[in-house]
XYZ file of N, CA and C in Angstrom:
615
model
N -35.449 -43.147 -2.775
C -34.902 -43.089 -1.339
C -33.664 -42.030 -1.302
N -32.835 -42.087 -2.164
C -31.656 -41.170 -2.312
C -32.150 -39.672 -2.464
N -33.211 -39.652 -3.260
C -33.797 -38.195 -3.673
C -34.438 -37.587 -2.264
N -35.165 -38.501 -1.593
C -35.811 -38.002 -0.394
C -34.778 -37.594 0.587
N -33.578 -38.350 0.799
C -32.556 -38.115 1.615
C -31.810 -36.835 1.327
N -31.698 -36.623 0.068
C -31.115 -35.349 -0.544
C -32.005 -34.201 -0.231
N -33.308 -34.355 -0.279
C -34.146 -33.163 -0.108
C -34.195 -32.915 1.467
N -34.091 -33.969 2.298
C -34.094 -33.776 3.690
C -32.804 -33.058 4.097
N -31.676 -33.257 3.473
C -30.494 -32.642 3.824
C -30.599 -31.153 3.499
N -31.194 -30.962 2.192
C -31.256 -29.509 1.782
C -32.175 -28.626 2.803
N -33.169 -29.329 3.246
C -34.111 -28.730 4.258
C -33.531 -28.374 5.464
N -32.634 -29.286 5.946
C -31.893 -29.052 7.187
C -30.847 -27.996 7.039
N -30.215 -27.987 5.888
C -29.179 -26.915 5.789
C -29.970 -25.517 5.686
N -31.193 -25.518 5.128
C -31.818 -24.263 4.943
C -32.336 -23.755 6.368
N -32.639 -24.794 7.198
C -33.137 -24.323 8.447
C -31.987 -23.807 9.353
N -30.797 -24.306 9.265
C -29.700 -23.884 9.915
C -28.807 -22.777 9.246
N -29.256 -22.298 8.316
C -28.711 -21.261 7.639
C -28.663 -19.976 8.471
N -27.447 -19.390 8.998
C -27.593 -18.359 9.852
C -28.197 -17.089 9.368
N -28.113 -16.751 8.149
C -28.641 -15.526 7.597
C -30.121 -15.664 7.625
N -30.714 -16.921 7.152
C -32.261 -17.095 7.076
C -32.752 -17.064 8.623
N -32.022 -17.552 9.515
C -32.408 -17.524 10.934
C -32.547 -16.192 11.498
N -31.389 -15.286 11.164
C -31.443 -13.943 11.714
C -32.694 -13.209 11.048
N -32.927 -13.396 9.793
C -34.078 -12.662 9.227
C -35.433 -13.024 9.844
N -35.489 -14.367 9.992
C -36.838 -14.984 10.655
C -36.928 -14.410 12.076
N -35.820 -14.351 12.760
C -35.806 -13.755 14.286
C -36.128 -12.224 14.267
N -35.635 -11.633 13.338
C -35.991 -10.088 13.287
C -37.402 -9.918 12.939
N -38.043 -10.702 11.802
C -39.422 -10.457 11.454
C -40.400 -10.879 12.716
N -39.909 -11.893 13.460
C -40.829 -12.202 14.594
C -40.803 -11.299 15.746
N -39.646 -10.556 15.904
C -39.421 -9.574 16.714
C -40.412 -8.379 16.301
N -40.418 -8.099 15.060
C -41.391 -6.980 14.586
C -42.783 -7.257 14.803
N -43.181 -8.673 14.503
C -44.549 -9.079 14.633
C -44.917 -8.957 16.215
N -44.074 -9.147 17.032
C -44.321 -9.225 18.449
C -44.276 -7.821 19.211
N -43.828 -6.887 18.445
C -43.556 -5.492 19.048
C -44.835 -5.058 19.741
N -45.914 -4.735 19.009
C -46.984 -4.168 19.580
C -47.612 -4.847 20.770
N -47.600 -6.215 20.687
C -48.170 -7.033 21.807
C -47.324 -6.978 23.050
N -46.019 -7.047 22.829
C -45.046 -6.974 23.864
C -45.125 -5.461 24.476
N -45.100 -4.513 23.772
C -45.152 -3.014 24.256
C -46.450 -2.868 25.044
N -47.642 -3.456 24.656
C -48.766 -3.413 25.487
C -48.848 -4.067 26.741
N -48.021 -5.302 26.735
C -48.028 -6.044 27.988
C -47.101 -5.298 28.947
N -45.876 -4.737 28.451
C -44.891 -4.165 29.383
C -45.648 -2.836 29.977
N -46.370 -2.076 29.093
C -46.941 -0.810 29.582
C -48.024 -1.143 30.715
N -48.890 -2.174 30.546
C -49.791 -2.654 31.457
C -49.035 -2.910 32.799
N -47.944 -3.696 32.636
C -47.164 -4.068 33.906
C -46.669 -2.838 34.555
N -46.276 -2.000 33.728
C -45.643 -0.923 34.377
C -46.671 0.189 34.995
N -47.905 0.157 34.480
C -48.862 1.025 35.128
C -49.317 0.482 36.567
N -49.431 -0.751 36.495
C -49.799 -1.445 37.732
C -48.717 -1.317 38.788
N -47.470 -1.511 38.505
C -46.301 -1.332 39.461
C -46.235 0.183 39.826
N -46.485 1.180 39.097
C -46.409 2.577 39.474
C -47.427 2.805 40.401
N -48.813 2.155 40.269
C -49.847 2.460 41.243
C -49.306 2.092 42.635
N -48.636 0.739 42.560
C -48.318 0.124 43.748
C -47.240 0.834 44.459
N -46.368 1.376 43.690
C -45.074 2.139 44.121
C -45.484 3.378 44.926
N -46.614 3.997 44.350
C -46.905 5.370 44.938
C -47.203 5.159 46.489
N -47.429 3.994 47.040
C -47.751 3.813 48.476
C -46.387 3.735 49.345
N -45.196 3.466 48.644
C -43.949 3.447 49.279
C -42.840 4.311 48.811
N -43.118 5.054 47.698
C -42.074 5.935 47.116
C -42.598 7.171 46.831
N -41.827 8.404 46.837
C -42.327 9.549 46.329
C -42.997 9.621 45.061
N -43.943 10.341 44.887
C -44.761 10.345 43.641
C -43.822 10.938 42.530
N -43.086 11.990 42.838
C -42.273 12.398 41.708
C -41.383 11.375 41.234
N -40.805 10.607 42.190
C -39.833 9.488 41.804
C -40.548 8.399 40.940
N -41.641 8.089 41.133
C -42.415 7.093 40.515
C -42.739 7.707 39.158
N -43.223 9.011 39.016
C -43.493 9.609 37.807
C -42.290 9.752 36.895
N -41.239 9.885 37.436
C -39.920 10.035 36.622
C -39.487 8.698 36.133
N -39.692 7.538 36.867
C -39.428 6.350 36.377
C -40.465 5.811 35.354
N -41.715 6.283 35.444
C -42.643 6.013 34.552
C -42.415 6.600 33.257
N -42.095 7.997 33.269
C -41.721 8.487 31.906
C -40.467 7.905 31.220
N -39.458 7.491 32.087
C -38.309 6.930 31.439
C -38.703 5.526 30.933
N -39.484 4.779 31.594
C -39.791 3.444 31.037
C -40.709 3.495 29.813
N -41.684 4.487 29.870
C -42.447 4.740 28.674
C -41.743 5.177 27.468
N -40.691 5.934 27.626
C -39.726 6.244 26.617
C -39.106 5.137 25.890
N -38.647 4.275 26.875
C -37.989 2.954 26.356
C -38.988 2.119 25.513
N -40.210 2.036 25.908
C -41.058 1.446 25.245
C -41.400 2.108 23.917
N -41.516 3.322 23.885
C -41.777 4.130 22.691
C -40.501 3.853 21.596
N -39.395 3.773 22.156
C -38.302 3.674 21.174
C -38.361 2.241 20.732
N -38.761 1.270 21.274
C -38.893 -0.136 20.858
C -40.060 -0.182 19.786
N -41.055 0.618 19.929
C -42.093 0.589 18.938
C -41.618 1.261 17.768
N -40.956 2.429 17.872
C -40.494 3.223 16.711
C -39.303 2.450 15.946
N -38.716 1.587 16.386
C -37.583 0.874 15.715
C -38.190 0.095 14.513
N -39.111 -0.675 14.508
C -39.536 -1.347 13.291
C -40.047 -0.438 12.245
N -40.477 0.788 12.665
C -40.988 1.875 11.659
C -39.896 2.090 10.614
N -38.668 2.177 11.075
C -37.551 2.522 10.106
C -37.571 1.457 9.022
N -38.016 0.194 9.293
C -37.770 -0.832 8.328
C -39.089 -1.229 7.626
N -40.122 -0.364 7.762
C -41.530 -0.690 7.351
C -41.362 -0.534 5.707
N -40.737 0.340 5.050
C -40.589 0.517 3.804
C -39.660 -0.628 3.132
N -38.462 -0.740 3.581
C -37.426 -1.653 2.914
C -37.734 -3.094 3.403
N -38.381 -3.172 4.693
C -38.517 -4.598 5.128
C -37.063 -5.190 5.711
N -37.206 -6.314 6.283
C -35.845 -6.906 6.631
C -35.180 -7.668 5.628
N -34.046 -7.390 5.275
C -33.208 -7.882 4.147
C -31.767 -8.541 4.827
N -31.224 -9.256 4.069
C -29.698 -9.727 4.474
C -28.809 -8.479 4.738
N -29.172 -7.287 4.032
C -28.299 -6.253 4.153
C -28.503 -5.357 5.605
N -29.753 -5.347 6.018
C -30.082 -4.576 7.154
C -30.284 -5.388 8.406
N -30.513 -6.717 8.297
C -30.919 -7.460 9.518
C -29.940 -7.362 10.622
N -28.639 -7.350 10.391
C -27.678 -6.964 11.404
C -27.872 -5.919 12.232
N -28.023 -4.773 11.570
C -28.243 -3.533 12.014
C -29.537 -3.406 13.025
N -30.662 -3.986 12.340
C -31.831 -4.142 13.174
C -31.591 -4.825 14.532
N -31.032 -5.939 14.341
C -30.731 -6.740 15.592
C -29.905 -6.061 16.619
N -28.877 -5.478 16.141
C -28.057 -4.688 17.030
C -28.881 -3.553 17.780
N -29.519 -2.902 17.060
C -30.332 -1.723 17.607
C -31.318 -2.462 18.671
N -32.048 -3.478 18.314
C -32.881 -4.145 19.217
C -32.398 -4.628 20.596
N -31.121 -5.052 20.340
C -30.365 -5.416 21.576
C -30.079 -4.370 22.631
N -29.534 -3.318 21.697
C -29.377 -2.182 22.518
C -30.409 -1.425 23.137
N -31.655 -1.484 22.619
C -32.730 -0.963 23.218
C -33.298 -1.947 24.360
N -32.972 -3.226 24.169
C -33.450 -4.176 25.339
C -32.463 -3.779 26.463
N -31.145 -3.665 26.381
C -30.314 -3.342 27.364
C -30.655 -2.008 27.984
N -31.055 -0.951 27.245
C -31.553 0.224 27.731
C -32.791 0.030 28.634
N -33.733 -0.771 28.212
C -34.988 -1.030 28.917
C -34.699 -1.720 30.216
N -33.700 -2.635 30.225
C -33.195 -3.346 31.275
C -32.624 -2.454 32.424
N -31.794 -1.446 31.907
C -31.171 -0.522 32.815
C -32.169 0.421 33.443
N -33.277 0.840 32.585
C -34.155 1.545 33.213
C -34.967 0.855 34.288
N -35.250 -0.248 34.163
C -35.970 -0.984 35.119
C -35.211 -1.216 36.272
N -33.907 -1.684 36.159
C -32.978 -1.897 37.254
C -32.722 -0.790 38.082
N -32.300 0.391 37.420
C -31.835 1.479 38.046
C -33.139 2.162 38.776
N -34.113 2.203 38.071
C -35.427 2.666 38.543
C -35.941 1.870 39.929
N -35.740 0.513 40.047
C -35.996 -0.224 41.167
C -35.020 0.245 42.179
N -33.812 0.589 42.001
C -32.829 0.926 42.974
C -33.200 2.315 43.635
N -33.721 3.296 42.552
C -34.067 4.586 43.014
C -35.398 4.560 43.907
N -36.257 3.706 43.691
C -37.521 3.485 44.329
C -37.639 2.620 45.600
N -36.489 2.021 45.892
C -36.530 1.073 46.967
C -36.385 1.746 48.211
N -37.160 1.484 49.186
C -37.001 2.031 50.716
C -36.320 0.753 51.520
N -35.028 1.018 51.740
C -34.292 -0.111 52.349
C -34.840 -0.424 53.871
N -35.565 0.553 54.309
C -36.232 0.222 55.740
C -37.326 -0.614 55.705
N -37.921 -0.850 54.453
C -39.145 -1.528 54.324
C -38.971 -2.810 53.563
N -39.197 -3.945 54.190
C -39.027 -5.215 53.633
C -40.086 -5.260 52.346
N -41.291 -4.764 52.598
C -42.462 -4.717 51.511
C -41.758 -4.000 50.267
N -41.132 -2.936 50.524
C -40.722 -2.166 49.430
C -39.545 -2.787 48.695
N -38.671 -3.570 49.432
C -37.742 -4.227 48.651
C -38.280 -5.498 47.983
N -39.283 -6.132 48.547
C -39.982 -7.298 47.875
C -40.758 -6.731 46.659
N -41.337 -5.720 46.700
C -42.122 -5.050 45.535
C -41.121 -4.808 44.335
N -40.038 -4.057 44.654
C -39.176 -3.615 43.497
C -38.280 -4.882 43.057
N -38.131 -5.832 43.819
C -37.391 -7.111 43.480
C -38.406 -7.916 42.502
N -39.657 -7.890 42.881
C -40.653 -8.458 41.892
C -40.765 -7.888 40.617
N -40.585 -6.535 40.622
C -40.626 -5.550 39.354
C -39.538 -5.897 38.549
N -38.279 -6.025 39.008
C -37.124 -6.420 38.290
C -37.221 -7.834 37.619
N -37.779 -8.816 38.522
C -37.878 -10.013 38.112
C -38.912 -10.249 36.980
N -40.002 -9.562 37.000
C -41.056 -9.730 36.124
C -40.624 -9.228 34.633
N -39.811 -8.114 34.668
C -39.352 -7.839 33.321
C -38.302 -8.637 32.664
N -37.704 -9.592 33.374
C -36.710 -10.276 32.863
C -36.989 -11.840 32.627
N -38.240 -12.246 33.117
C -38.685 -13.629 33.173
C -38.611 -14.131 31.632
N -38.902 -13.315 30.640
C -38.938 -13.630 29.176
C -37.462 -14.281 28.915
N -36.446 -13.823 29.607
C -35.073 -14.241 29.191
C -34.890 -15.711 29.571
N -35.508 -16.479 30.436
C -35.352 -17.584 30.803
C -35.716 -18.664 29.828
N -36.514 -18.410 28.992
C -37.019 -19.459 27.933
C -35.997 -19.578 26.836
N -35.481 -20.689 26.530
C -34.648 -21.048 25.501
C -35.425 -20.719 24.098
N -36.704 -20.562 24.153
C -37.361 -20.286 22.938
C -37.664 -18.841 22.743
N -36.851 -17.946 23.448
C -37.076 -16.558 23.100
C -36.829 -16.215 21.785
N -37.671 -15.260 21.202
C -37.540 -14.773 19.918
C -36.061 -14.526 19.561
N -35.501 -13.809 20.350
C -34.091 -13.361 19.898
C -33.206 -13.389 21.408
N -32.596 -14.368 21.584
C -31.911 -14.745 22.838
C -31.038 -13.562 23.366
N -30.408 -13.058 22.458
C -29.286 -12.114 22.834
C -29.987 -10.876 23.489
N -31.023 -10.405 22.790
C -31.821 -9.278 23.460
C -32.259 -9.486 24.815
N -32.723 -10.752 25.130
C -33.374 -11.053 26.353
C -32.151 -11.022 27.431
N -31.129 -11.730 26.956
C -29.833 -11.885 27.970
C -29.439 -10.350 28.245
N -29.317 -9.573 27.314
C -28.947 -8.172 27.652
C -29.914 -7.494 28.622
N -31.325 -7.550 28.343
C -32.205 -7.053 29.219
C -32.013 -7.376 30.643
N -31.995 -8.879 30.665
C -31.838 -9.491 32.121
C -30.682 -9.017 32.855
N -29.495 -8.973 32.120
C -28.334 -8.530 32.761
C -28.430 -7.218 33.181
N -28.758 -6.333 32.331
C -28.832 -4.798 32.663
C -29.776 -4.548 33.815
N -30.734 -5.324 33.849
C -31.879 -5.109 35.033
C -31.530 -5.755 36.313
N -31.112 -7.022 36.348
C -30.909 -7.755 37.502
C -29.622 -7.544 38.115
N -28.544 -7.421 37.369
C -27.244 -7.374 37.920
C -27.067 -6.136 38.715
N -27.333 -4.965 38.188
C -27.183 -3.620 39.126
C -28.057 -3.809 40.310
N -29.194 -4.080 40.194
C -30.172 -4.116 41.354
C -29.787 -5.243 42.398
N -29.474 -6.457 41.889
C -29.029 -7.359 42.816
C -27.724 -7.075 43.597
N -26.714 -6.528 42.833
C -25.558 -6.162 43.496
C -25.660 -5.086 44.506
N -26.585 -3.989 44.086
C -26.921 -2.883 45.023
C -27.612 -3.358 46.335
N -28.416 -4.229 45.998
C -29.317 -4.965 47.216
C -28.421 -5.726 48.108
N -27.405 -6.332 47.596
C -26.408 -7.221 48.269
C -25.514 -6.308 49.269
N -25.196 -5.254 48.687
C -24.321 -4.192 49.376
C -25.016 -3.483 50.370
N -26.162 -2.936 50.078
C -26.872 -2.046 50.932
C -27.995 -2.559 51.755
N -28.678 -3.482 51.349
C -29.770 -3.935 52.354
C -29.403 -4.936 53.496
N -30.085 -4.706 54.635
C -29.794 -5.467 55.593
C -30.837 -6.739 55.785
N -30.809 -7.388 56.892
C -31.834 -8.481 57.217
C -31.767 -9.564 55.962
N -32.804 -9.697 55.309
C -32.980 -10.798 54.297
C -32.814 -10.262 52.962
N -32.213 -8.971 52.830
C -31.812 -8.268 51.558
C -30.865 -9.106 50.688
N -29.672 -9.537 51.491
C -28.706 -10.229 50.905
C -29.189 -11.596 50.216
N -29.946 -12.230 50.992
C -30.546 -13.521 50.608
C -31.458 -13.373 49.326
N -32.136 -12.430 49.322
C -32.940 -12.014 48.071
C -32.160 -11.780 46.910
N -31.057 -10.943 47.247
C -30.093 -10.641 46.150
C -29.297 -11.685 45.622
N -28.851 -12.791 46.585
C -28.293 -13.889 46.096
C -29.159 -14.694 45.152
N -30.485 -14.705 45.412
C -31.465 -15.400 44.604
C -31.497 -14.813 43.184
N -31.470 -13.427 43.259
C -31.616 -12.792 41.960
C -30.199 -13.032 41.118
N -29.308 -12.930 41.773
C -27.827 -13.161 41.014
C -27.777 -14.513 40.506
N -28.333 -15.541 41.262
C -28.202 -16.825 40.822
C -29.288 -17.046 39.586
N -30.467 -16.280 39.547
C -31.270 -16.370 38.488
C -30.636 -15.516 37.205
N -30.063 -14.575 37.504
C -29.324 -13.902 36.502
C -28.378 -14.719 35.833
N -27.565 -15.551 36.572
C -26.557 -16.348 35.898
C -27.395 -17.419 35.194
N -28.513 -17.889 35.654
C -29.221 -18.932 34.910
C -29.753 -18.354 33.529
N -30.175 -16.970 33.562
C -30.671 -16.537 32.320
C -29.486 -16.286 31.200
N -28.342 -15.716 31.795
C -27.240 -15.386 31.134
C -26.608 -16.894 30.507
N -26.512 -17.642 31.284
C -25.874 -18.976 31.067
C -24.304 -18.862 31.116
N -23.712 -19.823 30.952
C -22.234 -19.979 30.971
C -21.514 -19.164 29.660
N -22.358 -18.930 28.678
C -21.916 -18.352 27.563
C -22.332 -16.944 27.299
N -22.713 -16.299 28.457
C -23.413 -15.079 28.289
C -22.637 -13.894 27.456
N -21.331 -13.887 27.586
C -20.550 -12.852 26.909
C -20.491 -13.200 25.419
N -20.480 -14.397 25.070
C -20.569 -14.662 23.667
C -21.932 -14.558 23.125
N -23.020 -14.781 23.907
C -24.421 -14.555 23.538
C -24.636 -13.149 23.244
N -24.046 -12.227 23.930
C -24.489 -10.887 23.730
C -23.454 -10.292 22.377
N -22.367 -10.806 22.446
C -21.395 -10.308 21.290
C -21.804 -10.979 19.911
N -22.247 -12.296 20.032
C -22.439 -12.969 18.868
C -23.404 -12.185 17.864
N -23.075 -12.151 16.420
C -23.932 -11.336 15.717
C -25.275 -11.984 15.496
N -25.425 -13.490 15.753
C -26.757 -14.169 15.490
C -27.567 -14.142 16.841
N -26.889 -14.107 17.847
C -27.580 -14.228 19.125
C -28.129 -15.505 19.403
N -27.639 -16.434 18.781
C -28.231 -17.955 19.079
C -27.709 -18.394 20.256
N -28.522 -19.300 20.881
C -28.164 -19.920 22.169
C -27.009 -20.962 22.005
N -26.911 -21.362 20.886
C -25.712 -22.382 20.730
C -24.398 -21.697 20.019
N -24.328 -20.423 20.235
C -23.202 -19.752 19.616
C -21.895 -20.141 20.364
């Protein structure tokens, strides 16, 4: 009985080991890279087709190029670690890069939505709002592969767009903006600053 209890305690300590957790998170992110990139690209392509009906084609093309570049950087990141793999020595650097690229992706989608929104059209506001929300919904789940990256993406996408919409849009724009700001707060949580700055990116940091 005592032996079983000791083994259980050892297993619990292993599961809660922060270094092992970071390595597992990094490897999971690498495994999901291709599937996530394909999903985001398909989403991007659909939205670009829709946006051509309400925004200048050149603006849509520029946003498409910027978003594809962000996707490409996300795909290239794991290539740097293909030879050495994820180790305790490089896991922190990989996760920091991943968080930075997630923030960049969020900024591209948020600022792109601002540039492509026609404030005189409620349909345009609704469309770009859905675009921003769709790229950030992954951050809502507490089971996200790496919480800090999703928090960074959601913050950099929703906060600029929602703030701009709150200031610039008339009619029901402020109401939609308030909804997005509330969702942004839900994604970030009360400990958002610590979640972004924490080396492990754990939700209970």
